[in-house]
Coordinates of C-alpha atoms in Angstrom, one line a residue:
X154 CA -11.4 18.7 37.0
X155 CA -9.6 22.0 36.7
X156 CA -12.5 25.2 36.2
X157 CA -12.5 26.7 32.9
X158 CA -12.4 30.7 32.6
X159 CA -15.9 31.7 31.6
X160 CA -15.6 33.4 27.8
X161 CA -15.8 36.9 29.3
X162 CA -12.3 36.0 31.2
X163 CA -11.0 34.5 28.1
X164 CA -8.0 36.2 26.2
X165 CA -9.4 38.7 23.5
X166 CA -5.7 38.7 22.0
X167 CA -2.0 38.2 22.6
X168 CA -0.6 40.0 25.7
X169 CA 1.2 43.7 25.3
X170 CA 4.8 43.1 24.8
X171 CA 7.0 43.4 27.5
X172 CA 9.7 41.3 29.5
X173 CA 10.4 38.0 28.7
X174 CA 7.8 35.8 29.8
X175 CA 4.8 38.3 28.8
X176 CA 3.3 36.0 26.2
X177 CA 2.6 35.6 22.2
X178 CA 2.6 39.4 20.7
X179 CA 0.6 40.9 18.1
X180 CA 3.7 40.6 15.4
X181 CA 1.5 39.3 12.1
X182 CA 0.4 41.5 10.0
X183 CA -2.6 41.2 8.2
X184 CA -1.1 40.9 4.8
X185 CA 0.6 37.9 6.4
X186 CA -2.8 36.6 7.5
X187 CA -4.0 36.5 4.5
X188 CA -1.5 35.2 2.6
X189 CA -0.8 32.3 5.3
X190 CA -4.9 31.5 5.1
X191 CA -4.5 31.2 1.1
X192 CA -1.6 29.2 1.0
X193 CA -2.4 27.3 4.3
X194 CA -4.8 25.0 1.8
X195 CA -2.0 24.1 -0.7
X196 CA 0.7 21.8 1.3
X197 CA 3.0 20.0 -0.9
X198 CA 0.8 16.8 -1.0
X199 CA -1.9 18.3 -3.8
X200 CA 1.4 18.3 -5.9
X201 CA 2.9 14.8 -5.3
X202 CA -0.1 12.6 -4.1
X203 CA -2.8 14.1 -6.7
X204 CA -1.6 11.8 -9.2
X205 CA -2.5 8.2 -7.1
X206 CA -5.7 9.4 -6.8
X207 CA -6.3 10.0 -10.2
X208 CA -5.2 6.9 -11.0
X209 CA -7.9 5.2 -8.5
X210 CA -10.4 7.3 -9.1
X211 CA -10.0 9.0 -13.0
X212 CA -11.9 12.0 -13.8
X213 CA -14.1 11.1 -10.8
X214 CA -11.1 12.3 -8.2
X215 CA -13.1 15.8 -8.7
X216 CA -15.8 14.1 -6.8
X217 CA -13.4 13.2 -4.1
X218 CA -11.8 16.6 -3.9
X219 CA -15.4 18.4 -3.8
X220 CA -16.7 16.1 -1.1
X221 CA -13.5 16.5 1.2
X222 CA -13.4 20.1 0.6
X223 CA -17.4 20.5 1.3
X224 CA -16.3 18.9 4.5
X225 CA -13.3 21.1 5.1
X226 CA -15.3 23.9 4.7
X227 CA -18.1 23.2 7.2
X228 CA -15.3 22.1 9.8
X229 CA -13.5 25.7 9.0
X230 CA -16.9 27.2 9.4
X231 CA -17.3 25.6 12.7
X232 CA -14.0 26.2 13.7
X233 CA -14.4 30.1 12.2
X234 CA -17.2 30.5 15.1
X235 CA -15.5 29.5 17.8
X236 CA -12.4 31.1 16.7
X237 CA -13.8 34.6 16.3
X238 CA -15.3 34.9 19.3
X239 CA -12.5 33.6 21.2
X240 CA -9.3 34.0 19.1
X241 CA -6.2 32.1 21.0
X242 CA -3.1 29.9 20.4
X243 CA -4.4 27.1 21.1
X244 CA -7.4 27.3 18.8
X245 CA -9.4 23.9 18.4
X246 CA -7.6 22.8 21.5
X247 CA -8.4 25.4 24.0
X248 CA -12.2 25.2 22.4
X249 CA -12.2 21.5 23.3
X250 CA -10.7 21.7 26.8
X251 CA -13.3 24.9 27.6
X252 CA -16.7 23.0 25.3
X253 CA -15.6 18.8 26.5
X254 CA -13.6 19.0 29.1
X255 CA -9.8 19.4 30.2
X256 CA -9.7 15.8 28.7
X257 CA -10.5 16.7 25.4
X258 CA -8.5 19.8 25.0
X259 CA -5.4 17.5 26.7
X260 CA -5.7 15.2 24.3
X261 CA -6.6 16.5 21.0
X262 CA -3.7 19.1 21.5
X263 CA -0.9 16.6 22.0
X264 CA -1.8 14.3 18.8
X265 CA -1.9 17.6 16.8
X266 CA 1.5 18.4 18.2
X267 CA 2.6 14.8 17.4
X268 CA 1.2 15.0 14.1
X269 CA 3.4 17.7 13.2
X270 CA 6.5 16.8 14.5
X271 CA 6.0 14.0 12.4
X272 CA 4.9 16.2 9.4
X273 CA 8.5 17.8 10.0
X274 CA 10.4 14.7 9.4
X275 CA 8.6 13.6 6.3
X276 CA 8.6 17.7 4.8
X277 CA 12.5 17.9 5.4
X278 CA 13.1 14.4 3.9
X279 CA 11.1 15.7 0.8
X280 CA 13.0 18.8 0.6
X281 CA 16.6 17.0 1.3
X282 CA 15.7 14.8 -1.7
X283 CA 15.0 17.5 -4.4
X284 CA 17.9 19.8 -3.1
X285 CA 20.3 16.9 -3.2
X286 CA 19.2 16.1 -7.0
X287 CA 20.4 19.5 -7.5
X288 CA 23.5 19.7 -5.2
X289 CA 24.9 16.2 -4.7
X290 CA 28.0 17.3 -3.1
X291 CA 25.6 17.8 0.0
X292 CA 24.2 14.4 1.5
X293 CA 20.3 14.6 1.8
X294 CA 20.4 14.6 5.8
X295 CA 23.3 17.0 5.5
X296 CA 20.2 19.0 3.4
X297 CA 17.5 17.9 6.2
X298 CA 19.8 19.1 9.1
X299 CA 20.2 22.4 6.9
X300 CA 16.8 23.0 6.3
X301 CA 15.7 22.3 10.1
X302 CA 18.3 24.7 11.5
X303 CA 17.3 27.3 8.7
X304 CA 13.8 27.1 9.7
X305 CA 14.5 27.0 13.5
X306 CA 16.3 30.1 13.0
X307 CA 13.7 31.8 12.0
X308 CA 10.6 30.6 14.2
X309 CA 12.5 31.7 16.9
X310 CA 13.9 35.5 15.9
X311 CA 10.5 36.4 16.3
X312 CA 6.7 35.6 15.2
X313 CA 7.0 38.6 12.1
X314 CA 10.0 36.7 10.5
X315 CA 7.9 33.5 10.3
X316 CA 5.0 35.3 8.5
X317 CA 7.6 37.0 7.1
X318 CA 8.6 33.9 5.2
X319 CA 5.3 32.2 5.4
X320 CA 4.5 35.4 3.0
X321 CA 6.7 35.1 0.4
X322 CA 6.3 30.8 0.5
X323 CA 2.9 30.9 0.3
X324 CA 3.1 33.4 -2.4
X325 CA 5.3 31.6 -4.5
X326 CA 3.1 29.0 -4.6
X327 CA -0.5 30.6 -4.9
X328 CA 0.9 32.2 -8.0
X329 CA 2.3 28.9 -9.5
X330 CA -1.1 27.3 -9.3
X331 CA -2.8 30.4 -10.7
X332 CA -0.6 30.5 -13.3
X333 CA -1.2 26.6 -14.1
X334 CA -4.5 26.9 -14.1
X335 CA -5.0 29.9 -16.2
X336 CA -2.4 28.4 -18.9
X337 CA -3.9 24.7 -18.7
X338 CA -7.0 26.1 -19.1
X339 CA -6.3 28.1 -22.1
X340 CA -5.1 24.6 -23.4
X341 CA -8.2 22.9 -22.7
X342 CA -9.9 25.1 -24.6
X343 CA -7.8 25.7 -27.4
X344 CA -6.7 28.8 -26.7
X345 CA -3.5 28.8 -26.1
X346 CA -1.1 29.7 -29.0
X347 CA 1.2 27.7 -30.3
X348 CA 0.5 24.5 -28.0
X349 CA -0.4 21.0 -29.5
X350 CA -3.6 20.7 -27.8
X351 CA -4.8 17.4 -29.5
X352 CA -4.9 15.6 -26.7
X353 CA -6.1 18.0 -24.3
X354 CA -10.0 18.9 -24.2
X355 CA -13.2 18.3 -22.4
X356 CA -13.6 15.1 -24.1
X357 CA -10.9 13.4 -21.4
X358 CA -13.5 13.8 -18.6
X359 CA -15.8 11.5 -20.5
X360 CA -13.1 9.3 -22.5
X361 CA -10.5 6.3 -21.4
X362 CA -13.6 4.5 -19.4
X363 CA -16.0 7.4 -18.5
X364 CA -15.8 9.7 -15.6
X365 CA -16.3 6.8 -13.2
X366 CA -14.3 4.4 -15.1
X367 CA -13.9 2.2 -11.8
X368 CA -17.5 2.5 -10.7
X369 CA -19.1 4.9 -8.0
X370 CA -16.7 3.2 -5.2
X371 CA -13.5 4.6 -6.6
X372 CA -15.0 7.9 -5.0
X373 CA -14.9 6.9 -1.8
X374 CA -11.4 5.3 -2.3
X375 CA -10.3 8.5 -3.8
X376 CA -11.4 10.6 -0.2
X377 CA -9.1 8.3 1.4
X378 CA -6.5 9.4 -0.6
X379 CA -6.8 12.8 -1.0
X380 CA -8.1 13.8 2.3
X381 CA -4.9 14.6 4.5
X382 CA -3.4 17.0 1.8
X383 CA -6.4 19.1 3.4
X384 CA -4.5 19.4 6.9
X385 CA -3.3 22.6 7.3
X386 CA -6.5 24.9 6.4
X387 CA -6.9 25.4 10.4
X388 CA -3.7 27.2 10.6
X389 CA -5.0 30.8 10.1
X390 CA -7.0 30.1 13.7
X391 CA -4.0 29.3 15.4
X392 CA -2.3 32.1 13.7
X393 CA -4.7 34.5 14.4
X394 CA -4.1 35.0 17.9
X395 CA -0.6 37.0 17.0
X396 CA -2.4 39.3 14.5
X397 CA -3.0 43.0 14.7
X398 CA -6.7 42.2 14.8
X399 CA -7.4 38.5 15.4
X400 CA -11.3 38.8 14.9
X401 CA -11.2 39.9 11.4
X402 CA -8.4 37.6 10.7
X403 CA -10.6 34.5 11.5
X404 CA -13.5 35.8 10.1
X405 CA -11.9 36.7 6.5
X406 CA -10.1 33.0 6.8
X407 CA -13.3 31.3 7.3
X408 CA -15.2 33.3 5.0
X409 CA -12.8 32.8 2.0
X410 CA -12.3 29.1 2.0
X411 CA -14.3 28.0 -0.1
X412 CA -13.2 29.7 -3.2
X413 CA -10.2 29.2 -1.9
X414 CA -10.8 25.4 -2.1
X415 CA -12.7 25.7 -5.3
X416 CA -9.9 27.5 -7.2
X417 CA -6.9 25.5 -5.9
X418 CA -7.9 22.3 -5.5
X419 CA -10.5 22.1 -7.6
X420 CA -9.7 23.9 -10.5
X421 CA -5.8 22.9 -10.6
X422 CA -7.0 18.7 -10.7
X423 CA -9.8 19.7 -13.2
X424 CA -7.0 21.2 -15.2
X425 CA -4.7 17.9 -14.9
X426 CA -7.4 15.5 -15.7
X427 CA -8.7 17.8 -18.9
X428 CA -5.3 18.1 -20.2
X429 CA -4.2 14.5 -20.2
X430 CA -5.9 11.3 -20.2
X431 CA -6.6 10.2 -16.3
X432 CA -4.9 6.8 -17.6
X433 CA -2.0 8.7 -19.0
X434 CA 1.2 6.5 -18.0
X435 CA 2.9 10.3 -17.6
X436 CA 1.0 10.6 -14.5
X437 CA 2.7 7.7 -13.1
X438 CA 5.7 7.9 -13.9
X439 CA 6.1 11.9 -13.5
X440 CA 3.5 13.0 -11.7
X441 CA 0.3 14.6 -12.1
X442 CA 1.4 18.4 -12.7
X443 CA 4.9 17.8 -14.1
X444 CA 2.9 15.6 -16.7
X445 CA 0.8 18.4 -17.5
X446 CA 3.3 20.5 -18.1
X447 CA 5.4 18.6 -20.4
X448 CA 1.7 18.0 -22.3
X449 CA 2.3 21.9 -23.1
X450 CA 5.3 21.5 -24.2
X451 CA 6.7 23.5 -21.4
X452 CA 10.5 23.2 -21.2
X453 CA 12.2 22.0 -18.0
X454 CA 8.6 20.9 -16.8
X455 CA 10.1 18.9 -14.0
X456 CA 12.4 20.9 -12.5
X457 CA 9.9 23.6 -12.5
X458 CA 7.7 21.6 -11.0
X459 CA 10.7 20.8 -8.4
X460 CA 10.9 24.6 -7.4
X461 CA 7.4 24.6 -6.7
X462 CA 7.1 21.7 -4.6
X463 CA 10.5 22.5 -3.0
X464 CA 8.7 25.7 -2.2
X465 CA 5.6 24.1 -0.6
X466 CA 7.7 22.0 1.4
X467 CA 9.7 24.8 3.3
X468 CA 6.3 26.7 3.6
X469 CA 4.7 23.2 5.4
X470 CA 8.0 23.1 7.4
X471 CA 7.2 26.6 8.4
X472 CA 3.9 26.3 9.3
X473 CA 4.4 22.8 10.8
X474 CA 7.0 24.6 13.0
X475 CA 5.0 27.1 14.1
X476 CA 1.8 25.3 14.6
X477 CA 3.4 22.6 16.9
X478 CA 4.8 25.4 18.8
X479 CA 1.8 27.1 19.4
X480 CA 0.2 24.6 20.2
X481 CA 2.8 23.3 22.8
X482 CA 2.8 26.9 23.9
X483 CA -0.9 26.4 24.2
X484 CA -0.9 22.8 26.3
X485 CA 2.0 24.7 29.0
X486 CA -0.6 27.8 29.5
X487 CA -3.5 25.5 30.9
X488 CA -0.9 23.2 32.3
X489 CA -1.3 20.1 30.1
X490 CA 2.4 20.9 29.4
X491 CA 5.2 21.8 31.1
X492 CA 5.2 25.3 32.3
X493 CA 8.5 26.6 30.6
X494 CA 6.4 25.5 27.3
X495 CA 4.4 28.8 28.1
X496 CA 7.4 31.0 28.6
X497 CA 8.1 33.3 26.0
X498 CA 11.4 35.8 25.3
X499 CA 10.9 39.5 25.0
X500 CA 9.7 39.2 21.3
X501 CA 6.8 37.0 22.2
X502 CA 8.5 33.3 20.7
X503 CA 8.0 30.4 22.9
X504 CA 11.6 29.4 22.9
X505 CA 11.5 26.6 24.6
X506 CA 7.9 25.1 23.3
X507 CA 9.8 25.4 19.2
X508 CA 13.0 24.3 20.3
X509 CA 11.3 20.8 21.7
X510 CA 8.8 20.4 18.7
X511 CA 12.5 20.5 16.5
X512 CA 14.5 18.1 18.7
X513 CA 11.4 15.5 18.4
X514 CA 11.5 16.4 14.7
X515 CA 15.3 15.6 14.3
X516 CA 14.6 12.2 16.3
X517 CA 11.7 11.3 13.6
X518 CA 14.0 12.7 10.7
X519 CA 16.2 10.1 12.1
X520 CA 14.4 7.1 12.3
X521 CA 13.2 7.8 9.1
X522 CA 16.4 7.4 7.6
X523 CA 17.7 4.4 9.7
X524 CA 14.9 2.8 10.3
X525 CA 11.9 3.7 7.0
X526 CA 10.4 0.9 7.3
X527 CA 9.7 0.1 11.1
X528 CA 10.0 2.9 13.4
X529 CA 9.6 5.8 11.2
X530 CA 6.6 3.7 9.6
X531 CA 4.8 3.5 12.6
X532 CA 4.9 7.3 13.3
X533 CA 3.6 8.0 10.1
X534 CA 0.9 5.7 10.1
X535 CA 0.1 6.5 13.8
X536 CA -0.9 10.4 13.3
X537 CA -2.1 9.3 10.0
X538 CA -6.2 9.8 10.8
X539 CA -5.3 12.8 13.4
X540 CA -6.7 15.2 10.6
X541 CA -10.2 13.5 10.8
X542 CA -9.5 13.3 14.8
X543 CA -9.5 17.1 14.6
X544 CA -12.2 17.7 12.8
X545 CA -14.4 15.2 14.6
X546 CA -13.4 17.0 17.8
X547 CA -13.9 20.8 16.3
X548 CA -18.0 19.5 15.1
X549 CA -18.8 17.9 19.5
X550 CA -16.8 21.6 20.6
X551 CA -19.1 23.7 18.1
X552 CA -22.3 22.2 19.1
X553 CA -21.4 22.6 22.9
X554 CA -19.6 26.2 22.3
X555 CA -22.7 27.6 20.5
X556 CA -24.8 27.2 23.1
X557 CA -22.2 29.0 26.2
X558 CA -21.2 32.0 23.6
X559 CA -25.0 32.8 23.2
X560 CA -25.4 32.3 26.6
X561 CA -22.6 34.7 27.9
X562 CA -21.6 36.8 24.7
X563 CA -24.0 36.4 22.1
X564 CA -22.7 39.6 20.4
X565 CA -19.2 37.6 19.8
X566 CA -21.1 35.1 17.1
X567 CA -19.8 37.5 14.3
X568 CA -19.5 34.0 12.2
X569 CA -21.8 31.4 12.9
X570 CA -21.8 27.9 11.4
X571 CA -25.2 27.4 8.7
X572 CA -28.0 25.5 9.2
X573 CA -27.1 24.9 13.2
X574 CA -27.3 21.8 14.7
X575 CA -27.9 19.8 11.3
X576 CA -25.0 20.8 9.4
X577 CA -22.6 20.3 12.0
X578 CA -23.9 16.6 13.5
X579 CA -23.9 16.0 8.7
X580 CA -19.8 16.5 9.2
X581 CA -19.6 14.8 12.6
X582 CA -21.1 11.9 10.6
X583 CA -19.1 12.0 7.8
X584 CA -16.0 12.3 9.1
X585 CA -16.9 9.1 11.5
X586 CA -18.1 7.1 8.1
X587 CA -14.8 8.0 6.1
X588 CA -13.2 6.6 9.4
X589 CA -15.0 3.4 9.3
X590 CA -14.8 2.7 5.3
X591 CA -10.8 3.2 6.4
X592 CA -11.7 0.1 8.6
X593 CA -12.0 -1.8 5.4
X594 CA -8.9 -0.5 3.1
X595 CA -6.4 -2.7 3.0
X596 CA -5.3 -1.5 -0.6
X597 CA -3.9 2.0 1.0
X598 CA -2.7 0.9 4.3
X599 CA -6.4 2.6 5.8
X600 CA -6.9 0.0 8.0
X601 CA -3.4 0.3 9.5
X602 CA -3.8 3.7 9.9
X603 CA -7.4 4.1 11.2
X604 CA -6.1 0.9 13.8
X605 CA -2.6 2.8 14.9
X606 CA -4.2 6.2 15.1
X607 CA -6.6 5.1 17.7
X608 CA -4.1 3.6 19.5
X609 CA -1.8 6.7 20.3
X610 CA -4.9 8.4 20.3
X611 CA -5.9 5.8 23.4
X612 CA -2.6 6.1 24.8
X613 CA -3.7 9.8 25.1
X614 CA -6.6 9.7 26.8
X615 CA -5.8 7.1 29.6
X616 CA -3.1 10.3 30.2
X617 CA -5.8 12.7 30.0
X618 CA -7.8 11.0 32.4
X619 CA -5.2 9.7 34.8
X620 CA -3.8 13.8 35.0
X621 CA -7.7 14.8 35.6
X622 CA -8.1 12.4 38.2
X623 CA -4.9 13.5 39.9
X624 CA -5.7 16.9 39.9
X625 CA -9.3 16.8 41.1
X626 CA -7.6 14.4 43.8
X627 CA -5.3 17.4 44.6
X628 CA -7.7 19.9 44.3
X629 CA -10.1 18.2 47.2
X630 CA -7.1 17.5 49.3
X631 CA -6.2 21.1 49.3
X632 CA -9.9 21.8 50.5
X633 CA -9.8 19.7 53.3

């Protein structure tokens, strides 16, 4: 077992720029912070997979959203401690490896980094198919291998050009859902000139069934469903260690979630649901906001809604980009990687940690489009639960990390988690019951998932274990 630096040693912030190989630089700004933490909680899936929960779940899908966010925000709130007093790269990863164990932080690091690679392939197909509807002279993996390269380009000019576009991405699509949620709203209630509102109203929460029209379970079935457009609020953490002033990055991050959640989530499907009749055949067939819209009357409702989505697309590939860099960058510093994962160019980019997240992204964009429905299956069933894997991981780190910051910095607990241990051992036993009822979906492919997840996720940890033994092997032999 490899000693861990004690939290004194531990970096504060990314290195002082300087020749290549000097480490991540300070090159976000805290406007970009910001905006990345607000939009980081809106990935394309609230737009496209709102509506099959809805359908499960009716008006009750509120329910699903409020418990999974109530979680989200705890597991933020855990993560937000350990983050702020040690801001890094590699974020729930290097607090796993320092709380559990080089293990943990081995292992938990490489699924993330396989979950996004993954994410990459299903984000560019997404965007491919929405840019080809609009230029069909292009083929869609002519519009994937576009997008990648775009994308690529950018990650690796310098960290400021990714927030750069991360800003104006994110933007785009924090207005959009304002926007929807202050006109829907105006609909619900009436007051919205020149709208034919008869079917819009209060009433549709109650209507068509009830609120529950599938009984209390749909609930549950709806957290299945709605629970990985979540991935992606721990972002700002990993982020934050290339800001001007990572403390107050994390801390406003972790601090703003939940009306972040609240507002976004909550108040955009409250919208959907109130507007429209949860059993509405639109939401099928078009989708749960471009249904919506065209409920207003709203011309060009779908290719509106295209824009947006296409937006929140390029801002996951972004962030997926970047957060499977970092994180590679991460696994090379505390050598779970290869070392030339940790090397970085003058500007601070891990050249070589992006351009291997991409290659492994064009392999899965590949398989996905010569082989959907085996191979590329697989890998998307596979990192499937690696959200709930995270968060699992973050609540064990927390309750260990607590106890080391108060014992060697207590005056670093500038965020601490509520009602500590209670709180977080509630989440740890959530997120291992929403695992388990998985066990038993075989509507939603749950099972499949849970099943596939923990094998990769085995596959892992026999590596973990067999590169701890090796190296404590190594380590005594070099003391003899």
């Amino acid at each position: 077992m490899t000693s861990q630096p004690t939290l004194t040693e531990a970096e504060d912030g990314p290195e002082e720029p300087g020749e290549p190989g000097s480490g991540l630089q300070a090159g976000l700004k805290n406007r970009h912070l910001s905006m990345i933490a607000i939009g980081g909680v809106i990935g394309a899936g609230l737009f496209v997979g709102s509506s099959s929960g809805i359908a499960t779940a009716g008006p009750g899908i509120l329910l699903s959203y409020a418990l999974v966010g109530t979680l989200v925000v705890l597991v933020m709130r855990m993560l937000g401690e350990m983050s702020a007093a040690n801001p890094t790269s590699g974020s729930f990863s290097a607090h796993a490896d320092r709380a559990l164990g080089p293990w943990a932080g081995f292992s938990i690091g490489w699924l993330y980094w396989f979950f996004w690679v993954v994410v990459l392939a299903v984000e560019a197909t997404a965007g491919a198919k929405i840019l080809e509807g609009w230029i069909p002279a292009v083929p869609q993996w002519g519009w994937a291998l576009i997008v990648m390269v775009v994308l690529t380009a950018t990650n690796l000019a310098s960290v400021g050009s990714y927030g750069e576009f991360e800003f104006w991405f994110a933007g785009i699509k924090v207005v959009a859902i304002a926007a929807f949620i202050v006109v829907g709203g105006l609909a619900v209630f009436g007051l919205l000139p020149g709208v034919d509102s008869e079917q819009a109203g209060l009433a549709n929460l109650t209507e068509h069934g009830g609120f529950l029209p599938h009984g209390a379970g749909a609930i549950l079935t709806g957290v299945l469903l709605v629970v990985f457009s979540f991935m992606g609020s721990e972002i700002p953490t990993l982020a934050a260690g290339e800001s001007e002033d990572p403390q107050r990055a994390v801390t406003k991050a972790t601090n703003s979630i939940i009306w972040r959640i609240a507002v976004f989530y909550l108040g955009s499907i409250f919208v959907v649901v109130a507007l429209l009749p949860w059993d509405s055949q639109s939401i099928i067939d078009k989708g749960s906001y471009v249904a919506a819209l065209d409920s207003l009357g709203i011309a060009n409702a779908g290719q509106i809604m295209n824009f947006i989505v296409l937006t929140s697309v390029l801002s996951c590939l972004n962030s997926g980009l970047y957060t499977a860099s970092r994180m590679a960058f991460s696994l090379g510093q505390r050598g779970d990687a290869p070392g030339a994962f940790a090397r970085t160019t003058a500007r601070g980019v891990p050249r070589t940690a992006i351009l291997v997240s991409v290659v492994f992204g064009f392999v899965a964009v590949f398989f996905n489009y010569e082989f959907p429905d085996s191979v590329f299956l697989f890998l998307v069933n596979s990192s499937g639960a690696v959200a709930l894997f995270v968060w699992l991981v973050i609540c064990f780190s927390q309750l260990r990390m607590r106890k080391i910051i108060q014992a060697e910095a207590p005056e670093k607990l500038v965020v601490r988690m509520w009602l500590f241990p209670y709180l977080t051992w509630a989440a740890a036993a959530v997120i291992v019951f929403v695992l388990g009822y998985m066990l038993t979906d075989t509507e939603h492919n749950g099972r499949t998932t849970v099943l596939l997840s923990l094998l990769v996720a085995a596959l892992v940890l026999v590596v973990a274990f067999v590169k701890q033994e090796v190296t404590a092997r190594k380590a005594l032999a070099g003391e003899d």
